[in-house]
Amino acid sequence: TNTAWAFAKLDLRAPGLFDAIARESKQRVGSFEPQGLANTAWAFATLNISDPRLFDAIACASEQRIGDFKPQNLSHTVRAFATLGISEPGLFVAIARASE
């Protein structure tokens, strides 16, 4: 997740690298901390890279751990999904509830 974040922060597009990150992340998002979930989603969205299966996995893992998210993690996650036009109603409801 740190690599994806760094490349996005520098606006560096590396399709092969992001394909590999997506492939590995889909298998491991269940072990990501909330910041890792948010940063991964943010990095992909910042570079306008949409991977529906990765975002499905991020949504599922995020919903399960939503109580552990800090406000900034919530903000980055919902912004990433919105930026890419990915609708995950369950995640959005969980984020809204966690923000109350």
mmCIF file with all atom_site columns, C-alpha atoms in Angstrom:
data_model
loop_
_atom_site.group_PDB
_atom_site.id
_atom_site.type_symbol
_atom_site.label_atom_id
_atom_site.label_alt_id
_atom_site.label_comp_id
_atom_site.label_asym_id
_atom_site.label_entity_id
_atom_site.label_seq_id
_atom_site.pdbx_PDB_ins_code
_atom_site.Cartn_x
_atom_site.Cartn_y
_atom_site.Cartn_z
_atom_site.occupancy
_atom_site.B_iso_or_equiv
_atom_site.pdbx_formal_charge
_atom_site.auth_seq_id
_atom_site.auth_comp_id
_atom_site.auth_asym_id
_atom_site.auth_atom_id
_atom_site.pdbx_PDB_model_num
ATOM 1   C CA . THR A 1 1   ? 0.000   0.000   0.000   1.00 0.00 ? 1   THR A CA 1
ATOM 2   C CA . ASN A 1 2   ? 2.881   2.375   0.651   1.00 0.00 ? 2   ASN A CA 1
ATOM 3   C CA . THR A 1 3   ? 4.202   1.868   -2.867  1.00 0.00 ? 3   THR A CA 1
ATOM 4   C CA . ALA A 1 4   ? 0.816   2.607   -4.419  1.00 0.00 ? 4   ALA A CA 1
ATOM 5   C CA . TRP A 1 5   ? 0.449   5.694   -2.226  1.00 0.00 ? 5   TRP A CA 1
ATOM 6   C CA . ALA A 1 6   ? 3.927   6.983   -3.167  1.00 0.00 ? 6   ALA A CA 1
ATOM 7   C CA . PHE A 1 7   ? 3.372   6.535   -6.893  1.00 0.00 ? 7   PHE A CA 1
ATOM 8   C CA . ALA A 1 8   ? -0.016  8.266   -6.679  1.00 0.00 ? 8   ALA A CA 1
ATOM 9   C CA . LYS A 1 9   ? 1.396   11.110  -4.584  1.00 0.00 ? 9   LYS A CA 1
ATOM 10  C CA . LEU A 1 10  ? 3.974   11.710  -7.336  1.00 0.00 ? 10  LEU A CA 1
ATOM 11  C CA . ASP A 1 11  ? 1.366   11.202  -10.096 1.00 0.00 ? 11  ASP A CA 1
ATOM 12  C CA . LEU A 1 12  ? 3.419   8.358   -11.571 1.00 0.00 ? 12  LEU A CA 1
ATOM 13  C CA . ARG A 1 13  ? 1.445   5.907   -13.649 1.00 0.00 ? 13  ARG A CA 1
ATOM 14  C CA . ALA A 1 14  ? 2.875   2.418   -13.792 1.00 0.00 ? 14  ALA A CA 1
ATOM 15  C CA . PRO A 1 15  ? 0.174   0.081   -15.153 1.00 0.00 ? 15  PRO A CA 1
ATOM 16  C CA . GLY A 1 16  ? 2.159   -3.116  -14.626 1.00 0.00 ? 16  GLY A CA 1
ATOM 17  C CA . LEU A 1 17  ? 2.983   -2.198  -11.057 1.00 0.00 ? 17  LEU A CA 1
ATOM 18  C CA . PHE A 1 18  ? -0.618  -1.307  -10.238 1.00 0.00 ? 18  PHE A CA 1
ATOM 19  C CA . ASP A 1 19  ? -1.840  -4.546  -11.837 1.00 0.00 ? 19  ASP A CA 1
ATOM 20  C CA . ALA A 1 20  ? 0.522   -6.447  -9.525  1.00 0.00 ? 20  ALA A CA 1
ATOM 21  C CA . ILE A 1 21  ? -0.530  -4.388  -6.495  1.00 0.00 ? 21  ILE A CA 1
ATOM 22  C CA . ALA A 1 22  ? -4.203  -5.019  -7.280  1.00 0.00 ? 22  ALA A CA 1
ATOM 23  C CA . ARG A 1 23  ? -3.630  -8.746  -7.750  1.00 0.00 ? 23  ARG A CA 1
ATOM 24  C CA . GLU A 1 24  ? -1.794  -9.099  -4.430  1.00 0.00 ? 24  GLU A CA 1
ATOM 25  C CA . SER A 1 25  ? -4.052  -6.721  -2.538  1.00 0.00 ? 25  SER A CA 1
ATOM 26  C CA . LYS A 1 26  ? -7.220  -8.607  -3.493  1.00 0.00 ? 26  LYS A CA 1
ATOM 27  C CA . GLN A 1 27  ? -5.825  -11.610 -1.662  1.00 0.00 ? 27  GLN A CA 1
ATOM 28  C CA . ARG A 1 28  ? -4.622  -9.696  1.391   1.00 0.00 ? 28  ARG A CA 1
ATOM 29  C CA . VAL A 1 29  ? -7.014  -6.831  2.101   1.00 0.00 ? 29  VAL A CA 1
ATOM 30  C CA . GLY A 1 30  ? -8.446  -8.779  5.023   1.00 0.00 ? 30  GLY A CA 1
ATOM 31  C CA . SER A 1 31  ? -5.172  -8.215  6.851   1.00 0.00 ? 31  SER A CA 1
ATOM 32  C CA . PHE A 1 32  ? -4.830  -4.514  5.946   1.00 0.00 ? 32  PHE A CA 1
ATOM 33  C CA . GLU A 1 33  ? -5.158  -1.901  8.652   1.00 0.00 ? 33  GLU A CA 1
ATOM 34  C CA . PRO A 1 34  ? -7.814  0.781   8.015   1.00 0.00 ? 34  PRO A CA 1
ATOM 35  C CA . GLN A 1 35  ? -5.162  3.239   6.822   1.00 0.00 ? 35  GLN A CA 1
ATOM 36  C CA . GLY A 1 36  ? -3.862  0.653   4.347   1.00 0.00 ? 36  GLY A CA 1
ATOM 37  C CA . LEU A 1 37  ? -7.359  0.102   2.969   1.00 0.00 ? 37  LEU A CA 1
ATOM 38  C CA . ALA A 1 38  ? -7.953  3.840   2.645   1.00 0.00 ? 38  ALA A CA 1
ATOM 39  C CA . ASN A 1 39  ? -4.522  4.527   1.136   1.00 0.00 ? 39  ASN A CA 1
ATOM 40  C CA . THR A 1 40  ? -4.880  1.758   -1.429  1.00 0.00 ? 40  THR A CA 1
ATOM 41  C CA . ALA A 1 41  ? -8.287  3.007   -2.540  1.00 0.00 ? 41  ALA A CA 1
ATOM 42  C CA . TRP A 1 42  ? -7.010  6.604   -2.570  1.00 0.00 ? 42  TRP A CA 1
ATOM 43  C CA . ALA A 1 43  ? -3.953  5.727   -4.669  1.00 0.00 ? 43  ALA A CA 1
ATOM 44  C CA . PHE A 1 44  ? -5.949  3.898   -7.325  1.00 0.00 ? 44  PHE A CA 1
ATOM 45  C CA . ALA A 1 45  ? -8.561  6.662   -7.474  1.00 0.00 ? 45  ALA A CA 1
ATOM 46  C CA . THR A 1 46  ? -5.952  9.411   -7.616  1.00 0.00 ? 46  THR A CA 1
ATOM 47  C CA . LEU A 1 47  ? -4.454  7.811   -10.716 1.00 0.00 ? 47  LEU A CA 1
ATOM 48  C CA . ASN A 1 48  ? -7.931  6.999   -12.073 1.00 0.00 ? 48  ASN A CA 1
ATOM 49  C CA . ILE A 1 49  ? -7.258  3.255   -12.035 1.00 0.00 ? 49  ILE A CA 1
ATOM 50  C CA . SER A 1 50  ? -10.445 1.285   -11.563 1.00 0.00 ? 50  SER A CA 1
ATOM 51  C CA . ASP A 1 51  ? -10.279 -2.379  -10.603 1.00 0.00 ? 51  ASP A CA 1
ATOM 52  C CA . PRO A 1 52  ? -13.803 -3.462  -9.624  1.00 0.00 ? 52  PRO A CA 1
ATOM 53  C CA . ARG A 1 53  ? -12.709 -6.662  -7.895  1.00 0.00 ? 53  ARG A CA 1
ATOM 54  C CA . LEU A 1 54  ? -10.116 -4.826  -5.835  1.00 0.00 ? 54  LEU A CA 1
ATOM 55  C CA . PHE A 1 55  ? -12.662 -2.204  -4.806  1.00 0.00 ? 55  PHE A CA 1
ATOM 56  C CA . ASP A 1 56  ? -15.183 -4.939  -3.942  1.00 0.00 ? 56  ASP A CA 1
ATOM 57  C CA . ALA A 1 57  ? -12.552 -6.499  -1.675  1.00 0.00 ? 57  ALA A CA 1
ATOM 58  C CA . ILE A 1 58  ? -11.692 -3.127  -0.134  1.00 0.00 ? 58  ILE A CA 1
ATOM 59  C CA . ALA A 1 59  ? -15.390 -2.410  0.474   1.00 0.00 ? 59  ALA A CA 1
ATOM 60  C CA . CYS A 1 60  ? -15.949 -5.747  2.179   1.00 0.00 ? 60  CYS A CA 1
ATOM 61  C CA . ALA A 1 61  ? -12.847 -5.454  4.369   1.00 0.00 ? 61  ALA A CA 1
ATOM 62  C CA . SER A 1 62  ? -13.671 -1.833  5.215   1.00 0.00 ? 62  SER A CA 1
ATOM 63  C CA . GLU A 1 63  ? -17.242 -2.624  6.258   1.00 0.00 ? 63  GLU A CA 1
ATOM 64  C CA . GLN A 1 64  ? -15.957 -5.310  8.619   1.00 0.00 ? 64  GLN A CA 1
ATOM 65  C CA . ARG A 1 65  ? -13.486 -2.907  10.255  1.00 0.00 ? 65  ARG A CA 1
ATOM 66  C CA . ILE A 1 66  ? -15.340 0.398   9.929   1.00 0.00 ? 66  ILE A CA 1
ATOM 67  C CA . GLY A 1 67  ? -15.261 0.969   13.690  1.00 0.00 ? 67  GLY A CA 1
ATOM 68  C CA . ASP A 1 68  ? -11.467 1.073   13.570  1.00 0.00 ? 68  ASP A CA 1
ATOM 69  C CA . PHE A 1 69  ? -11.322 3.792   10.896  1.00 0.00 ? 69  PHE A CA 1
ATOM 70  C CA . LYS A 1 70  ? -10.191 7.300   11.815  1.00 0.00 ? 70  LYS A CA 1
ATOM 71  C CA . PRO A 1 71  ? -12.123 10.188  10.234  1.00 0.00 ? 71  PRO A CA 1
ATOM 72  C CA . GLN A 1 72  ? -9.406  10.727  7.630   1.00 0.00 ? 72  GLN A CA 1
ATOM 73  C CA . ASN A 1 73  ? -9.564  7.035   6.631   1.00 0.00 ? 73  ASN A CA 1
ATOM 74  C CA . LEU A 1 74  ? -13.336 7.320   6.200   1.00 0.00 ? 74  LEU A CA 1
ATOM 75  C CA . SER A 1 75  ? -12.934 10.445  4.091   1.00 0.00 ? 75  SER A CA 1
ATOM 76  C CA . HIS A 1 76  ? -10.246 9.006   1.837   1.00 0.00 ? 76  HIS A CA 1
ATOM 77  C CA . THR A 1 77  ? -12.168 5.779   1.329   1.00 0.00 ? 77  THR A CA 1
ATOM 78  C CA . VAL A 1 78  ? -15.489 7.345   0.373   1.00 0.00 ? 78  VAL A CA 1
ATOM 79  C CA . ARG A 1 79  ? -13.728 9.902   -1.848  1.00 0.00 ? 79  ARG A CA 1
ATOM 80  C CA . ALA A 1 80  ? -11.888 7.136   -3.697  1.00 0.00 ? 80  ALA A CA 1
ATOM 81  C CA . PHE A 1 81  ? -15.082 5.224   -4.447  1.00 0.00 ? 81  PHE A CA 1
ATOM 82  C CA . ALA A 1 82  ? -16.889 8.405   -5.490  1.00 0.00 ? 82  ALA A CA 1
ATOM 83  C CA . THR A 1 83  ? -14.009 9.546   -7.702  1.00 0.00 ? 83  THR A CA 1
ATOM 84  C CA . LEU A 1 84  ? -14.157 6.305   -9.663  1.00 0.00 ? 84  LEU A CA 1
ATOM 85  C CA . GLY A 1 85  ? -17.957 6.196   -9.681  1.00 0.00 ? 85  GLY A CA 1
ATOM 86  C CA . ILE A 1 86  ? -18.040 2.906   -7.800  1.00 0.00 ? 86  ILE A CA 1
ATOM 87  C CA . SER A 1 87  ? -21.241 2.461   -5.825  1.00 0.00 ? 87  SER A CA 1
ATOM 88  C CA . GLU A 1 88  ? -21.010 0.363   -2.682  1.00 0.00 ? 88  GLU A CA 1
ATOM 89  C CA . PRO A 1 89  ? -24.195 1.210   -0.750  1.00 0.00 ? 89  PRO A CA 1
ATOM 90  C CA . GLY A 1 90  ? -23.336 -1.034  2.202   1.00 0.00 ? 90  GLY A CA 1
ATOM 91  C CA . LEU A 1 91  ? -19.981 0.650   2.638   1.00 0.00 ? 91  LEU A CA 1
ATOM 92  C CA . PHE A 1 92  ? -21.457 4.124   2.266   1.00 0.00 ? 92  PHE A CA 1
ATOM 93  C CA . VAL A 1 93  ? -24.091 3.407   4.922   1.00 0.00 ? 93  VAL A CA 1
ATOM 94  C CA . ALA A 1 94  ? -21.383 2.030   7.254   1.00 0.00 ? 94  ALA A CA 1
ATOM 95  C CA . ILE A 1 95  ? -19.257 5.159   6.699   1.00 0.00 ? 95  ILE A CA 1
ATOM 96  C CA . ALA A 1 96  ? -22.244 7.417   7.350   1.00 0.00 ? 96  ALA A CA 1
ATOM 97  C CA . ARG A 1 97  ? -23.012 5.603   10.592  1.00 0.00 ? 97  ARG A CA 1
ATOM 98  C CA . ALA A 1 98  ? -19.373 5.683   11.694  1.00 0.00 ? 98  ALA A CA 1
ATOM 99  C CA . SER A 1 99  ? -19.298 9.441   11.048  1.00 0.00 ? 99  SER A CA 1
ATOM 100 C CA . GLU A 1 100 ? -22.185 10.188  13.415  1.00 0.00 ? 100 GLU A CA 1
#
